[in-house]
PDB file of C-alpha atoms in Angstrom:
ATOM      1  CA  MET C   1      46.208 -51.754  78.994  1.00 37.00           C
ATOM      2  CA  ASP C   2      46.730 -54.282  75.924  1.00 37.00           C
ATOM      3  CA  LYS C   3      50.131 -55.788  75.816  1.00 32.00           C
ATOM      4  CA  GLY C   4      49.634 -56.626  72.006  1.00 32.00           C
ATOM      5  CA  LEU C   5      50.526 -52.858  71.062  1.00 33.00           C
ATOM      6  CA  THR C   6      53.915 -52.340  69.851  1.00 31.00           C
ATOM      7  CA  ALA C   7      56.222 -49.528  69.313  1.00 32.00           C
ATOM      8  CA  ASN C   8      54.948 -49.089  65.522  1.00 35.00           C
ATOM      9  CA  SER C   9      51.521 -48.395  66.853  1.00 36.00           C
ATOM     10  CA  GLY C  10      52.921 -44.771  67.363  1.00 36.00           C
ATOM     11  CA  ILE C  11      51.634 -44.847  71.016  1.00 32.00           C
ATOM     12  CA  ARG C  12      54.977 -45.746  72.856  1.00 33.00           C
ATOM     13  CA  LYS C  13      56.608 -42.327  72.370  1.00 33.00           C
ATOM     14  CA  ALA C  14      59.976 -41.181  74.150  1.00 31.00           C
ATOM     15  CA  LEU C  15      58.995 -39.710  77.474  1.00 31.00           C
ATOM     16  CA  ALA C  16      61.260 -38.631  80.376  1.00 30.00           C
ATOM     17  CA  LEU C  17      59.257 -38.330  83.367  1.00 31.00           C
ATOM     18  CA  SER C  18      60.563 -36.236  86.360  1.00 29.00           C
ATOM     19  CA  LEU C  19      58.394 -36.201  89.585  1.00 30.00           C
ATOM     20  CA  PHE C  20      58.536 -33.324  91.626  1.00 29.00           C
ATOM     21  CA  ILE C  21      56.956 -33.941  95.124  1.00 28.00           C
ATOM     22  CA  GLY C  22      56.246 -30.972  97.261  1.00 30.00           C
ATOM     23  CA  LEU C  23      54.068 -30.078 100.182  1.00 31.00           C
ATOM     24  CA  LEU C  24      51.619 -27.140  99.425  1.00 31.00           C
ATOM     25  CA  GLY C  25      49.237 -26.859 101.727  1.00 32.00           C
ATOM     26  CA  THR C  26      47.131 -29.897 102.152  1.00 34.00           C
ATOM     27  CA  SER C  27      47.856 -30.984  98.520  1.00 33.00           C
ATOM     28  CA  LEU C  28      50.639 -32.971  96.874  1.00 38.00           C
ATOM     29  CA  ALA C  29      51.819 -31.301  93.354  1.00 40.00           C
ATOM     30  CA  LEU C  30      52.764 -33.720  90.904  1.00 42.00           C
ATOM     31  CA  ARG C  31      54.700 -32.516  87.583  1.00 42.00           C
ATOM     32  CA  VAL C  32      55.165 -34.518  84.609  1.00 41.00           C
ATOM     33  CA  GLU C  33      57.658 -33.438  82.376  1.00 38.00           C
ATOM     34  CA  ALA C  34      57.715 -34.743  78.653  1.00 40.00           C
ATOM     35  CA  GLN C  35      58.795 -33.326  75.216  1.00 41.00           C
ATOM     36  CA  ALA C  36      56.790 -30.288  75.520  1.00 40.00           C
ATOM     37  CA  THR C  37      55.915 -27.928  78.449  1.00 40.00           C
ATOM     38  CA  THR C  38      53.022 -29.378  80.635  1.00 44.00           C
ATOM     39  CA  PRO C  39      50.901 -27.816  83.381  1.00 52.00           C
ATOM     40  CA  ALA C  40      51.556 -28.633  87.044  1.00 56.00           C
ATOM     41  CA  LEU C  41      48.960 -31.716  88.239  1.00 60.00           C
ATOM     42  CA  THR C  42      47.596 -31.223  91.895  1.00 64.00           C
ATOM     43  CA  VAL C  43      46.032 -34.446  93.643  1.00 63.00           C
ATOM     44  CA  GLU C  44      44.841 -34.605  97.203  1.00 69.00           C
ATOM     45  CA  ILE C  45      47.119 -36.065  99.754  1.00 72.00           C
ATOM     46  CA  GLY C  46      45.996 -39.882  99.793  1.00 72.00           C
ATOM     47  CA  ALA C  47      44.134 -39.701  96.998  1.00 73.00           C
ATOM     48  CA  GLU C  48      44.477 -41.943  93.712  1.00 71.00           C
ATOM     49  CA  SER C  49      44.473 -40.113  90.216  1.00 65.00           C
ATOM     50  CA  ASN C  50      45.103 -41.616  86.935  1.00 63.00           C
ATOM     51  CA  VAL C  51      46.307 -39.522  84.267  1.00 61.00           C
ATOM     52  CA  ALA C  52      45.504 -39.999  80.588  1.00 55.00           C
ATOM     53  CA  LEU C  53      48.745 -39.046  78.834  1.00 55.00           C
ATOM     54  CA  ASP C  54      46.610 -38.267  75.426  1.00 53.00           C
ATOM     55  CA  SER C  55      45.171 -35.757  77.285  1.00 55.00           C
ATOM     56  CA  LEU C  56      48.464 -33.745  78.545  1.00 59.00           C
ATOM     57  CA  PHE C  57      51.067 -34.621  75.527  1.00 59.00           C
ATOM     58  CA  ASP C  58      50.595 -33.963  71.842  1.00 60.00           C
ATOM     59  CA  TRP C  59      49.599 -37.654  71.426  1.00 69.00           C
ATOM     60  CA  GLN C  60      47.332 -39.168  68.685  1.00 82.00           C
ATOM     61  CA  PRO C  61      43.899 -40.286  70.390  1.00 93.00           C
ATOM     62  CA  THR C  62      43.664 -44.298  69.847  1.00 96.00           C
ATOM     63  CA  VAL C  63      40.685 -46.665  70.106  1.00 98.00           C
ATOM     64  CA  LEU C  64      40.634 -50.192  70.696  1.00 98.00           C
ATOM     65  CA  LEU C  65      37.937 -51.861  68.820  1.00 98.00           C
ATOM     66  CA  GLU C  66      37.658 -55.597  70.663  1.00 98.00           C
ATOM     67  CA  THR C  67      36.164 -57.892  68.476  1.00 98.00           C
ATOM     68  CA  THR C  68      35.311 -61.556  68.312  1.00 97.00           C
ATOM     69  CA  LEU C  69      38.274 -62.253  66.323  1.00 97.00           C
ATOM     70  CA  GLY C  70      40.992 -59.958  67.972  1.00 98.00           C
ATOM     71  CA  THR C  71      41.841 -56.402  68.947  1.00 98.00           C
ATOM     72  CA  ILE C  72      42.069 -53.647  66.170  1.00 98.00           C
ATOM     73  CA  PRO C  73      43.769 -50.421  67.701  1.00 97.00           C
ATOM     74  CA  ILE C  74      43.019 -47.367  65.498  1.00 98.00           C
ATOM     75  CA  GLU C  75      45.251 -44.124  65.947  1.00 97.00           C
ATOM     76  CA  LEU C  76      43.142 -41.113  65.165  1.00 98.00           C
ATOM     77  CA  THR C  77      44.281 -38.058  63.395  1.00 97.00           C
ATOM     78  CA  PRO C  78      42.574 -35.020  64.472  1.00 97.00           C
ATOM     79  CA  GLU C  79      45.200 -32.827  62.410  1.00 96.00           C
ATOM     80  CA  ALA C  80      43.691 -33.908  59.283  1.00 97.00           C
ATOM     81  CA  ALA C  81      40.009 -34.212  60.376  1.00 98.00           C
ATOM     82  CA  PRO C  82      39.152 -32.867  63.733  1.00 98.00           C
ATOM     83  CA  LYS C  83      35.149 -32.717  63.366  1.00 98.00           C
ATOM     84  CA  THR C  84      35.546 -36.532  62.020  1.00 98.00           C
ATOM     85  CA  VAL C  85      37.604 -37.631  64.898  1.00 98.00           C
ATOM     86  CA  GLU C  86      35.553 -36.001  67.362  1.00 98.00           C
ATOM     87  CA  ASN C  87      32.337 -37.156  66.099  1.00 98.00           C
ATOM     88  CA  PHE C  88      33.718 -40.758  66.045  1.00 98.00           C
ATOM     89  CA  LEU C  89      35.050 -40.372  69.512  1.00 98.00           C
ATOM     90  CA  PHE C  90      31.437 -39.403  70.568  1.00 98.00           C
ATOM     91  CA  TYR C  91      29.936 -42.834  69.647  1.00 98.00           C
ATOM     92  CA  VAL C  92      33.000 -44.413  71.042  1.00 98.00           C
ATOM     93  CA  ASP C  93      32.259 -42.570  74.342  1.00 97.00           C
ATOM     94  CA  SER C  94      28.515 -43.112  74.604  1.00 97.00           C
ATOM     95  CA  GLY C  95      28.872 -46.804  74.222  1.00 97.00           C
ATOM     96  CA  ARG C  96      27.070 -47.034  70.904  1.00 97.00           C
ATOM     97  CA  TYR C  97      29.640 -49.062  69.055  1.00 98.00           C
ATOM     98  CA  THR C  98      29.214 -51.672  71.860  1.00 95.00           C
ATOM     99  CA  ASP C  99      27.424 -55.090  70.508  1.00 94.00           C
ATOM    100  CA  SER C 100      27.787 -53.398  66.724  1.00 97.00           C
ATOM    101  CA  PHE C 101      28.926 -56.016  64.239  1.00 97.00           C
ATOM    102  CA  ILE C 102      30.696 -55.847  60.948  1.00 98.00           C
ATOM    103  CA  HIS C 103      27.917 -55.800  58.382  1.00 98.00           C
ATOM    104  CA  ARG C 104      29.566 -55.413  55.088  1.00 98.00           C
ATOM    105  CA  ARG C 105      32.828 -56.955  53.756  1.00 98.00           C
ATOM    106  CA  VAL C 106      33.769 -56.239  49.892  1.00 97.00           C
ATOM    107  CA  SER C 107      36.440 -57.453  47.471  1.00 96.00           C
ATOM    108  CA  LEU C 108      37.369 -56.289  43.834  1.00 93.00           C
ATOM    109  CA  LYS C 109      36.116 -58.215  40.863  1.00 91.00           C
ATOM    110  CA  ASP C 110      39.641 -59.841  40.957  1.00 93.00           C
ATOM    111  CA  GLY C 111      39.176 -61.115  44.606  1.00 92.00           C
ATOM    112  CA  THR C 112      41.516 -58.144  46.019  1.00 95.00           C
ATOM    113  CA  PRO C 113      40.071 -57.178  49.603  1.00 97.00           C
ATOM    114  CA  PHE C 114      38.322 -53.941  49.281  1.00 98.00           C
ATOM    115  CA  ILE C 115      36.902 -52.473  52.392  1.00 98.00           C
ATOM    116  CA  ILE C 116      35.396 -54.105  55.610  1.00 98.00           C
ATOM    117  CA  GLN C 117      32.711 -51.727  57.193  1.00 98.00           C
ATOM    118  CA  GLY C 118      31.011 -51.338  60.493  1.00 98.00           C
ATOM    119  CA  GLY C 119      29.334 -49.111  63.046  1.00 98.00           C
ATOM    120  CA  GLY C 120      26.003 -49.035  61.355  1.00 98.00           C
ATOM    121  CA  PHE C 121      24.087 -51.722  63.473  1.00 97.00           C
ATOM    122  CA  PHE C 122      23.999 -53.698  66.521  1.00 95.00           C
ATOM    123  CA  PHE C 123      22.374 -56.415  68.427  1.00 91.00           C
ATOM    124  CA  ASN C 124      19.293 -55.712  70.835  1.00 85.00           C
ATOM    125  CA  PHE C 125      19.784 -58.535  73.432  1.00 82.00           C
ATOM    126  CA  ASP C 126      16.694 -57.094  75.211  1.00 82.00           C
ATOM    127  CA  THR C 127      14.235 -58.958  72.681  1.00 80.00           C
ATOM    128  CA  ASP C 128      13.315 -62.540  72.247  1.00 75.00           C
ATOM    129  CA  PRO C 129      14.734 -63.621  70.104  1.00 79.00           C
ATOM    130  CA  VAL C 130      17.729 -61.103  69.553  1.00 80.00           C
ATOM    131  CA  SER C 131      17.148 -58.765  67.167  1.00 88.00           C
ATOM    132  CA  VAL C 132      19.111 -56.533  64.685  1.00 93.00           C
ATOM    133  CA  ALA C 133      18.801 -52.648  64.857  1.00 94.00           C
ATOM    134  CA  SER C 134      20.150 -49.667  63.318  1.00 96.00           C
ATOM    135  CA  LEU C 135      22.733 -47.617  65.352  1.00 96.00           C
ATOM    136  CA  PRO C 136      21.288 -44.519  66.769  1.00 97.00           C
ATOM    137  CA  THR C 137      22.801 -41.292  65.055  1.00 98.00           C
ATOM    138  CA  GLU C 138      23.090 -37.701  65.256  1.00 97.00           C
ATOM    139  CA  ASP C 139      23.790 -35.319  63.092  1.00 98.00           C
ATOM    140  CA  PRO C 140      26.102 -35.725  59.913  1.00 98.00           C
ATOM    141  CA  VAL C 141      29.469 -34.592  60.204  1.00 98.00           C
ATOM    142  CA  VAL C 142      30.994 -32.518  57.561  1.00 98.00           C
ATOM    143  CA  ASN C 143      33.327 -34.224  54.735  1.00 98.00           C
ATOM    144  CA  GLU C 144      36.770 -33.651  55.551  1.00 98.00           C
ATOM    145  CA  PHE C 145      38.938 -35.451  53.109  1.00 98.00           C
ATOM    146  CA  ASN C 146      42.291 -34.541  53.482  1.00 98.00           C
ATOM    147  CA  ALA C 147      44.480 -37.880  53.335  1.00 98.00           C
ATOM    148  CA  SER C 148      44.301 -40.583  50.788  1.00 98.00           C
ATOM    149  CA  ASN C 149      42.353 -43.942  51.425  1.00 98.00           C
ATOM    150  CA  THR C 150      45.293 -45.923  51.292  1.00 98.00           C
ATOM    151  CA  ARG C 151      45.782 -49.305  52.915  1.00 98.00           C
ATOM    152  CA  GLY C 152      45.204 -49.489  56.550  1.00 98.00           C
ATOM    153  CA  THR C 153      43.417 -46.186  56.910  1.00 98.00           C
ATOM    154  CA  VAL C 154      39.895 -46.061  58.326  1.00 98.00           C
ATOM    155  CA  ALA C 155      37.580 -43.652  56.971  1.00 98.00           C
ATOM    156  CA  MET C 156      33.674 -42.467  56.927  1.00 98.00           C
ATOM    157  CA  ALA C 157      31.030 -44.153  55.093  1.00 98.00           C
ATOM    158  CA  LYS C 158      28.342 -42.101  53.487  1.00 98.00           C
ATOM    159  CA  LEU C 159      25.422 -41.905  51.123  1.00 97.00           C
ATOM    160  CA  ASP C 160      26.178 -41.875  47.451  1.00 96.00           C
ATOM    161  CA  GLY C 161      26.113 -38.104  45.877  1.00 96.00           C
ATOM    162  CA  ASP C 162      26.293 -36.430  49.253  1.00 98.00           C
ATOM    163  CA  PRO C 163      29.787 -35.551  50.905  1.00 97.00           C
ATOM    164  CA  ASP C 164      28.128 -34.449  54.032  1.00 98.00           C
ATOM    165  CA  SER C 165      26.288 -37.336  55.146  1.00 98.00           C
ATOM    166  CA  ALA C 166      28.574 -39.621  57.167  1.00 98.00           C
ATOM    167  CA  THR C 167      26.957 -40.010  60.860  1.00 98.00           C
ATOM    168  CA  SER C 168      28.253 -43.491  62.383  1.00 98.00           C
ATOM    169  CA  GLN C 169      29.515 -45.953  59.687  1.00 98.00           C
ATOM    170  CA  TRP C 170      33.121 -46.294  59.162  1.00 98.00           C
ATOM    171  CA  PHE C 171      35.362 -48.528  56.816  1.00 98.00           C
ATOM    172  CA  ILE C 172      38.994 -49.869  56.785  1.00 98.00           C
ATOM    173  CA  ASN C 173      40.786 -50.175  53.730  1.00 98.00           C
ATOM    174  CA  MET C 174      41.896 -53.110  53.242  1.00 98.00           C
ATOM    175  CA  SER C 175      43.924 -52.189  49.735  1.00 98.00           C
ATOM    176  CA  ASP C 176      45.227 -48.768  48.635  1.00 98.00           C
ATOM    177  CA  ASN C 177      41.888 -47.405  47.618  1.00 98.00           C
ATOM    178  CA  GLY C 178      43.022 -43.719  46.967  1.00 97.00           C
ATOM    179  CA  SER C 179      42.719 -43.696  43.313  1.00 96.00           C
ATOM    180  CA  ASN C 180      38.781 -44.755  43.609  1.00 96.00           C
ATOM    181  CA  LEU C 181      37.745 -43.537  46.821  1.00 98.00           C
ATOM    182  CA  ASP C 182      39.789 -40.272  46.651  1.00 98.00           C
ATOM    183  CA  GLU C 183      37.955 -39.322  43.640  1.00 96.00           C
ATOM    184  CA  GLN C 184      34.225 -39.996  43.978  1.00 96.00           C
ATOM    185  CA  ASN C 185      31.599 -37.807  46.101  1.00 97.00           C
ATOM    186  CA  GLY C 186      34.003 -35.485  47.426  1.00 97.00           C
ATOM    187  CA  GLY C 187      36.691 -37.868  48.777  1.00 98.00           C
ATOM    188  CA  PHE C 188      35.991 -40.001  51.381  1.00 98.00           C
ATOM    189  CA  THR C 189      37.386 -38.644  54.617  1.00 98.00           C
ATOM    190  CA  VAL C 190      40.186 -40.605  56.452  1.00 98.00           C
ATOM    191  CA  PHE C 191      40.270 -39.616  60.207  1.00 98.00           C
ATOM    192  CA  GLY C 192      42.587 -42.966  61.488  1.00 98.00           C
ATOM    193  CA  ARG C 193      44.850 -45.568  60.540  1.00 98.00           C
ATOM    194  CA  VAL C 194      44.996 -49.295  61.699  1.00 98.00           C
ATOM    195  CA  VAL C 195      48.075 -49.781  63.836  1.00 97.00           C
ATOM    196  CA  GLY C 196      50.086 -52.451  66.006  1.00 95.00           C
ATOM    197  CA  ASP C 197      48.734 -55.793  64.911  1.00 96.00           C
ATOM    198  CA  GLY C 198      45.430 -54.579  63.832  1.00 98.00           C
ATOM    199  CA  MET C 199      45.547 -55.214  60.084  1.00 98.00           C
ATOM    200  CA  THR C 200      46.319 -58.793  61.254  1.00 98.00           C
ATOM    201  CA  VAL C 201      42.812 -59.380  62.860  1.00 98.00           C
ATOM    202  CA  ALA C 202      40.902 -57.079  59.619  1.00 98.00           C
ATOM    203  CA  GLU C 203      42.806 -59.439  57.053  1.00 98.00           C
ATOM    204  CA  ALA C 204      41.200 -62.479  59.005  1.00 98.00           C
ATOM    205  CA  ILE C 205      37.895 -60.388  58.956  1.00 98.00           C
ATOM    206  CA  SER C 206      38.316 -59.791  55.226  1.00 97.00           C
ATOM    207  CA  GLU C 207      38.758 -63.732  54.383  1.00 96.00           C
ATOM    208  CA  ILE C 208      35.399 -64.799  55.983  1.00 96.00           C
ATOM    209  CA  PRO C 209      32.747 -65.693  53.407  1.00 97.00           C
ATOM    210  CA  VAL C 210      29.838 -63.364  52.730  1.00 97.00           C
ATOM    211  CA  TYR C 211      26.279 -63.894  52.602  1.00 96.00           C
ATOM    212  CA  ASP C 212      23.618 -62.133  51.125  1.00 96.00           C
ATOM    213  CA  VAL C 213      20.670 -62.050  54.157  1.00 94.00           C
ATOM    214  CA  THR C 214      18.965 -59.290  52.334  1.00 94.00           C
ATOM    215  CA  THR C 215      15.389 -61.709  52.940  1.00 93.00           C
ATOM    216  CA  GLN C 216      16.043 -62.002  56.068  1.00 91.00           C
ATOM    217  CA  LEU C 217      17.626 -58.832  57.794  1.00 92.00           C
ATOM    218  CA  GLY C 218      16.796 -56.373  54.643  1.00 89.00           C
ATOM    219  CA  SER C 219      18.860 -54.219  51.648  1.00 87.00           C
ATOM    220  CA  PRO C 220      21.901 -53.413  53.828  1.00 90.00           C
ATOM    221  CA  PHE C 221      23.103 -56.864  54.156  1.00 96.00           C
ATOM    222  CA  VAL C 222      24.001 -58.124  50.645  1.00 96.00           C
ATOM    223  CA  ALA C 223      27.681 -59.061  51.773  1.00 97.00           C
ATOM    224  CA  LEU C 224      27.536 -59.898  55.366  1.00 97.00           C
ATOM    225  CA  PRO C 225      30.664 -61.582  56.696  1.00 97.00           C
ATOM    226  CA  LEU C 226      29.479 -64.659  58.627  1.00 97.00           C
ATOM    227  CA  THR C 227      31.662 -67.343  59.808  1.00 95.00           C
ATOM    228  CA  ASP C 228      29.176 -69.950  59.172  1.00 94.00           C
ATOM    229  CA  SER C 229      26.271 -69.940  56.734  1.00 91.00           C
ATOM    230  CA  VAL C 230      23.682 -70.213  59.798  1.00 91.00           C
ATOM    231  CA  LEU C 231      22.346 -66.786  60.509  1.00 90.00           C
ATOM    232  CA  SER C 232      23.260 -66.911  64.085  1.00 91.00           C
ATOM    233  CA  THR C 233      24.719 -64.117  66.499  1.00 91.00           C
ATOM    234  CA  GLU C 234      27.666 -66.478  67.076  1.00 93.00           C
ATOM    235  CA  ASN C 235      28.705 -66.451  63.372  1.00 95.00           C
ATOM    236  CA  PHE C 236      28.818 -62.579  63.090  1.00 97.00           C
ATOM    237  CA  VAL C 237      32.123 -60.457  63.685  1.00 97.00           C
ATOM    238  CA  VAL C 238      31.082 -58.507  66.843  1.00 97.00           C
ATOM    239  CA  ILE C 239      32.411 -55.746  68.140  1.00 97.00           C
ATOM    240  CA  ASP C 240      32.109 -56.184  71.978  1.00 96.00           C
ATOM    241  CA  SER C 241      33.333 -52.946  72.923  1.00 97.00           C
ATOM    242  CA  ALA C 242      35.095 -49.721  71.635  1.00 98.00           C
ATOM    243  CA  SER C 243      36.858 -47.713  73.793  1.00 97.00           C
ATOM    244  CA  ARG C 244      39.961 -45.214  74.140  1.00 96.00           C
ATOM    245  CA  TYR C 245      43.400 -46.347  74.903  1.00 90.00           C
ATOM    246  CA  ALA C 246      45.872 -43.996  76.653  1.00 70.00           C
ATOM    247  CA  PRO C 247      48.670 -44.841  78.693  1.00 57.00           C
ATOM    248  CA  GLU C 248      48.303 -43.645  82.451  1.00 53.00           C
ATOM    249  CA  VAL C 249      50.406 -42.378  85.332  1.00 45.00           C
TER     250      VAL C 249
END
C-alpha cells in the first residue's frame, strides 16, 4: 500500500466495517458492511483471504505507475469510458507497461506544458545491447469521448483522422487542453485522472529536456524526455511497474 496516497485521491472513503463471525459447518462467514449492501464472503477456517474492496463496493479502480521519478496514481473513470478503462486495465494486468517509458513530452509554443505520453515503447533487456521495441498491442478500442481534457486527466492517444484507433498509448494533460483536444479527431477519450501527489511527479517529468533522437531510434522519438543528452537507459523516464491499487481486508 502506497502511504503517499492522500484522502484527496478518492481512494479513502467513509467505510464502516462490521465483522460478523459465525460457524457455518466447516466454513467461516465474513460479512463486510459499507455504504451499500454487499454479499456475504465465505472463507475456509484457518485460511487467509485478501479481498480487494474495489471489487465489492462502488469505488473507482486506481492504477499506480511506478516511475523512476516517483509514483503517479491514476483514478480510472469507467462510468465515462468503460471500454477504454477495460482496455487500459488489460495492458496493466498483462504487465505490458512494465519497463516501458515516457517517449514524448510536448509544450506549447509559449512554453506552457501540454502533455506527457507513454504506453508505446519498452526496453527489451533480453538483447545485448538493450534495445527499444514497440509495445505489443491488441485491437483498437472504440472512441468514448465523454469528458473534457482538463489538467490532470489521462486520455488515449490515437492516429490522426481515425477516432477509433487507440490501443496502448496514453497521455497526461499537463494543462487545460479541452479547447484543443476536445474538438479534434472525435475528441480524445479521457478515462482517468491523476490523483494524490501524482501531478508533482508528472510536472517533474514535464520539466525534463527533450531531444530529437529520430536518427538513432526512428520517427516517433522527436521529443524524447531525457535527464541527460546521452542516449542511455538510465536517462529515460522508465515505468518500472503499473499495477492496480485497492485497500484490502
